[in-house]
Each structure stands twice: as C-alpha cells, then as structure tokens.
C-alpha cells in the first residue's frame, strides 16, 4: 500500500499558503467553530456539505490543522499541470461511469490509498453528497464514506478508532466577492459503534452511518427542505441577513 500521499509535500505547503491568502482576500470574514471536536491521534474522515465546488476543499484546507487528503471527481485532473498541482494538494481522483467504464478500475488504487491514510491515523475528506449543489439543501448522501471506513476497520478488526466529522460550510453568497464563510465542525461519529451491526449485516451498517452523517450535517448548515417555499426562505434570509 503506497504511503506517498500521506507524506509531506512542498506543493501542499505552497498551495495552502496561496489558497489561504486567496480565501482571506475573497471573503470579508471567515468563522471557524467546533475545532475542539477534532480528536488527536485518531483516523478522521471529514464529511462536509458541498455547495461551492473547489472552494469547499480550500475552505477545509484553511480550517483544518494538518494536511487532509481529499477524494474528488476525476474530470478536474484532465490537464497534466492541474493534475500535478492537485496531487500536491493531496487531492485524489475518483472515477465515475461518465469518465469512462475503462477508468473505473483506477478507483481500486485510489481507495487503497484512502484506506492507507486512515491506517496511518491521518486525515481524509470526502464530500458525501458526491456533487456540488448551490441550493441550500442537503442532498442524499452516497456510499463512499461508509465503504471506505468499514472496509478499513474490518481489515484491522475495528481497532483503528476511526471517526467521521460532519462539517457544515455556509456561504452568505457563493458567487459574490467580500461575503462571509462559516465553517462548523460537528461532533465525531465513532465507527466502532457500528461494529456489531456491520458484522451482522454490512448493508444495514452502511445505511445507519449515512443516517448518522445526515443527522450530524443538518444542524450545521442551511437545509431548506420545503421546495415549494424555497425562494421565500432565501429572500427572508437575505433581508434579515441571517446565516
């Protein structure tokens, strides 16, 4: 199992320095809350909502101590220079059917690298909605995080102590300059609590973890479930300048 992605990389230091400056220039104010919820010396998987494309990853890089490894859609890696840069920022490509069926096998290596991050008690980040969505509503969560964490813990007899941290990202406006960004880390979800359920029925454990992530994310973000009155809620939020 390759450990290159977990190792220090000067591109990450340079990229983080540049992106943090850009984040400060672009946003009028950045709030970070719940940093005390991040455990030390444990494998951590960050599970943020996904409203603002690559900026969401830069927001997490800005807020999190250390060097989290990200999984992102493969189409952003098409240009060689960008692929080199993203690799330096510890972003790994995940292939979808639309990227070509012949590329799906590449995900096996990527998932092995992701598992290696957890085995080494490092930081991993996946966007559980799988697609970015500017609408202030949480989309159904996909199976990526449950698949990786349960396979990794199973291979190590549930001794790693992996936790999933829901992360709420709120932008007062995603497409405007000089707006605010609120980053909120939720309470950790311990994978060990699903051990018995996973051993009895892996599918039920996957669903239970996804439900736990959903319930953990919703209080940390704006989640307007009422589609019929969505625009009204957005207007009220704007008029009263509420988060």
Coordinates of C-alpha atoms in Angstrom, one line a residue:
X1 CA 0.0 0.0 0.0
X2 CA 1.5 3.3 -1.1
X3 CA 2.2 5.9 1.6
X4 CA 3.3 8.7 -0.7
X5 CA 0.0 10.6 -0.4
X6 CA 0.4 10.8 3.4
X7 CA 3.9 12.2 3.2
X8 CA 4.9 15.8 3.5
X9 CA 4.8 17.6 0.1
X10 CA 6.2 21.1 -0.5
X11 CA 3.4 21.7 -3.1
X12 CA 0.9 21.4 -0.3
X13 CA 2.7 24.0 1.8
X14 CA 2.9 26.4 -1.2
X15 CA -0.6 25.7 -2.3
X16 CA -2.1 26.1 1.1
X17 CA -0.2 29.4 1.6
X18 CA -1.5 30.7 -1.7
X19 CA -5.1 29.4 -1.2
X20 CA -5.3 30.8 2.4
X21 CA -4.3 34.2 1.2
X22 CA -6.9 34.0 -1.6
X23 CA -9.6 32.8 0.9
X24 CA -8.9 35.8 3.1
X25 CA -9.0 38.3 0.2
X26 CA -12.2 36.8 -1.2
X27 CA -14.2 36.6 2.0
X28 CA -15.0 39.5 4.2
X29 CA -14.9 37.3 7.3
X30 CA -14.4 33.6 8.0
X31 CA -15.8 32.0 11.1
X32 CA -14.5 28.6 12.3
X33 CA -16.4 26.8 15.1
X34 CA -16.1 23.3 16.7
X35 CA -12.4 22.8 16.1
X36 CA -12.3 21.3 19.6
X37 CA -14.4 18.4 18.2
X38 CA -11.3 17.2 16.2
X39 CA -9.7 14.2 18.0
X40 CA -6.0 13.8 18.2
X41 CA -4.1 10.6 17.2
X42 CA -7.2 9.1 15.5
X43 CA -8.0 8.5 11.9
X44 CA -10.5 11.2 10.9
X45 CA -12.8 11.4 7.9
X46 CA -14.3 14.9 7.3
X47 CA -17.7 14.9 5.7
X48 CA -18.6 18.4 4.5
X49 CA -21.7 19.6 2.6
X50 CA -20.8 20.6 -0.9
X51 CA -22.1 24.0 -2.1
X52 CA -19.2 25.7 -3.8
X53 CA -17.1 23.4 -6.0
X54 CA -13.3 23.5 -5.3
X55 CA -13.8 26.4 -2.8
X56 CA -15.3 23.9 -0.4
X57 CA -12.0 21.9 -0.4
X58 CA -10.0 25.1 0.1
X59 CA -12.2 26.1 3.0
X60 CA -11.4 22.8 4.7
X61 CA -7.7 23.2 4.0
X62 CA -8.0 26.7 5.5
X63 CA -9.6 25.5 8.7
X64 CA -8.0 22.1 9.4
X65 CA -4.6 21.7 11.1
X66 CA -2.5 19.2 9.2
X67 CA -2.8 18.0 5.6
X68 CA -6.1 16.3 4.9
X69 CA -6.3 14.0 1.8
X70 CA -9.3 14.7 -0.5
X71 CA -11.2 12.5 -2.9
X72 CA -12.6 14.5 -5.8
X73 CA -14.2 13.8 -9.2
X74 CA -11.7 12.7 -11.8
X75 CA -12.6 15.2 -14.5
X76 CA -10.7 18.1 -12.8
X77 CA -7.5 16.1 -13.4
X78 CA -7.6 16.1 -17.2
X79 CA -4.9 18.7 -17.6
X80 CA -1.5 17.4 -16.7
X81 CA -0.3 20.6 -14.9
X82 CA -3.5 20.8 -12.8
X83 CA -3.3 17.0 -12.0
X84 CA 0.3 17.6 -10.7
X85 CA -0.9 20.6 -8.6
X86 CA -4.0 18.8 -7.2
X87 CA -1.9 15.8 -6.3
X88 CA 0.4 18.1 -4.4
X89 CA -2.7 19.4 -2.5
X90 CA -3.4 15.7 -1.7
X91 CA -6.5 15.5 -3.9
X92 CA -7.1 12.1 -5.4
X93 CA -9.3 11.4 -8.4
X94 CA -12.4 9.3 -8.2
X95 CA -13.7 8.0 -11.5
X96 CA -17.4 7.8 -12.4
X97 CA -19.1 6.0 -15.3
X98 CA -19.2 9.2 -17.2
X99 CA -15.4 9.3 -17.0
X100 CA -15.4 6.0 -19.0
X101 CA -16.0 2.5 -17.8
X102 CA -12.4 1.6 -18.6
X103 CA -11.3 4.0 -15.9
X104 CA -13.4 2.7 -13.1
X105 CA -10.8 0.1 -12.2
X106 CA -8.5 3.0 -11.2
X107 CA -10.7 3.6 -8.2
X108 CA -9.3 0.4 -6.6
X109 CA -5.9 2.0 -6.3
X110 CA -7.4 5.3 -5.1
X111 CA -9.5 3.5 -2.4
X112 CA -6.4 1.6 -1.2
X113 CA -4.6 5.0 -0.8
X114 CA -7.5 6.3 1.1
X115 CA -7.5 3.3 3.4
X116 CA -3.8 3.8 3.9
X117 CA -4.5 7.3 5.1
X118 CA -6.7 6.0 7.9
X119 CA -4.4 3.2 8.8
X120 CA -1.7 5.8 9.4
X121 CA -4.1 7.9 11.6
X122 CA -4.2 10.8 9.1
X123 CA -6.9 13.0 7.8
X124 CA -9.3 12.1 4.9
X125 CA -12.0 14.2 3.4
X126 CA -14.9 13.2 1.1
X127 CA -17.9 15.2 0.1
X128 CA -20.7 12.7 0.9
X129 CA -23.2 14.3 -1.5
X130 CA -20.8 13.5 -4.3
X131 CA -21.8 16.6 -6.4
X132 CA -21.7 20.2 -5.5
X133 CA -25.1 21.9 -5.2
X134 CA -25.5 25.7 -4.7
X135 CA -29.1 25.2 -3.5
X136 CA -29.2 25.3 0.3
X137 CA -30.4 21.8 0.8
X138 CA -28.6 18.6 1.8
X139 CA -28.7 16.0 -1.0
X140 CA -29.0 12.3 -0.3
X141 CA -25.6 11.0 0.9
X142 CA -23.7 8.5 -1.2
X143 CA -21.9 5.3 -0.1
X144 CA -18.3 6.4 -0.5
X145 CA -17.5 7.2 3.2
X146 CA -19.2 4.0 4.6
X147 CA -17.5 1.8 2.1
X148 CA -14.0 3.1 2.9
X149 CA -14.3 3.3 6.7
X150 CA -16.0 -0.1 7.1
X151 CA -13.6 -1.9 4.8
X152 CA -10.6 -0.3 6.6
X153 CA -11.8 -1.0 10.1
X154 CA -12.9 -4.6 9.1
X155 CA -9.3 -5.3 7.9
X156 CA -8.0 -4.1 11.2
X157 CA -10.6 -5.8 13.4
X158 CA -12.2 -2.4 14.3
X159 CA -9.2 -1.3 16.3
X160 CA -8.3 1.9 14.5
X161 CA -10.8 4.2 16.2
X162 CA -11.9 5.9 13.0
X163 CA -14.3 8.8 13.4
X164 CA -16.4 10.8 10.9
X165 CA -16.7 14.5 11.5
X166 CA -19.6 16.2 9.8
X167 CA -18.6 19.7 8.6
X168 CA -21.1 22.5 7.8
X169 CA -20.0 25.0 5.2
X170 CA -22.1 28.2 4.9
X171 CA -21.5 31.0 2.3
X172 CA -23.6 34.1 2.6
X173 CA -23.3 34.1 -1.2
X174 CA -21.3 31.5 -3.2
X175 CA -20.8 33.8 -6.2
X176 CA -20.0 37.2 -4.7
X177 CA -16.9 38.8 -3.5
X178 CA -16.5 40.1 0.1
X179 CA -19.1 37.8 1.6
X180 CA -18.8 35.6 4.7
X181 CA -17.9 32.0 5.2
X182 CA -18.9 29.9 8.2
X183 CA -17.1 26.6 8.8
X184 CA -18.5 24.4 11.6
X185 CA -17.2 21.1 12.8
X186 CA -19.8 18.7 14.3
X187 CA -19.4 16.0 16.9
X188 CA -17.4 13.0 15.9
X189 CA -19.3 9.8 14.8
X190 CA -17.3 6.8 16.1
X191 CA -17.3 3.9 13.6
X192 CA -16.8 1.4 16.4
X193 CA -20.4 1.8 17.5
X194 CA -21.5 0.2 14.2
X195 CA -19.2 -2.8 14.6
X196 CA -21.9 -5.4 15.7
X197 CA -24.4 -4.1 13.1
X198 CA -21.7 -4.4 10.4
X199 CA -20.8 -7.9 11.3
X200 CA -24.5 -8.9 11.2
X201 CA -25.5 -7.0 8.1
X202 CA -23.0 -4.7 6.3
X203 CA -25.7 -3.0 4.3
X204 CA -27.6 -2.0 7.4
X205 CA -24.5 -0.6 8.9
X206 CA -23.8 1.4 5.8
X207 CA -27.3 2.9 5.9
X208 CA -27.0 3.6 9.7
X209 CA -23.8 5.5 9.1
X210 CA -25.3 7.5 6.3
X211 CA -28.3 8.4 8.5
X212 CA -25.9 9.4 11.3
X213 CA -24.0 11.6 8.9
X214 CA -27.2 13.2 7.6
X215 CA -28.4 13.9 11.1
X216 CA -25.0 15.3 12.0
X217 CA -24.8 17.6 9.0
X218 CA -28.3 19.2 9.0
X219 CA -27.8 21.3 12.2
X220 CA -24.5 22.6 10.8
X221 CA -25.9 24.1 7.5
X222 CA -28.9 25.7 5.9
X223 CA -31.1 22.8 4.9
X224 CA -34.3 24.1 3.3
X225 CA -36.4 21.0 2.9
X226 CA -39.5 22.9 1.7
X227 CA -39.0 23.1 -2.1
X228 CA -42.3 24.9 -2.7
X229 CA -41.3 27.9 -0.5
X230 CA -37.5 27.8 -1.0
X231 CA -37.3 31.2 -2.7
X232 CA -39.3 32.8 0.1
X233 CA -37.0 31.4 2.7
X234 CA -34.0 32.6 0.7
X235 CA -35.5 36.1 0.4
X236 CA -36.1 36.3 4.2
X237 CA -32.6 35.1 4.9
X238 CA -31.2 37.8 2.6
X239 CA -33.4 40.6 4.0
X240 CA -32.6 39.8 7.6
X241 CA -29.0 38.9 6.9
X242 CA -29.4 35.5 8.7
X243 CA -26.9 32.7 8.2

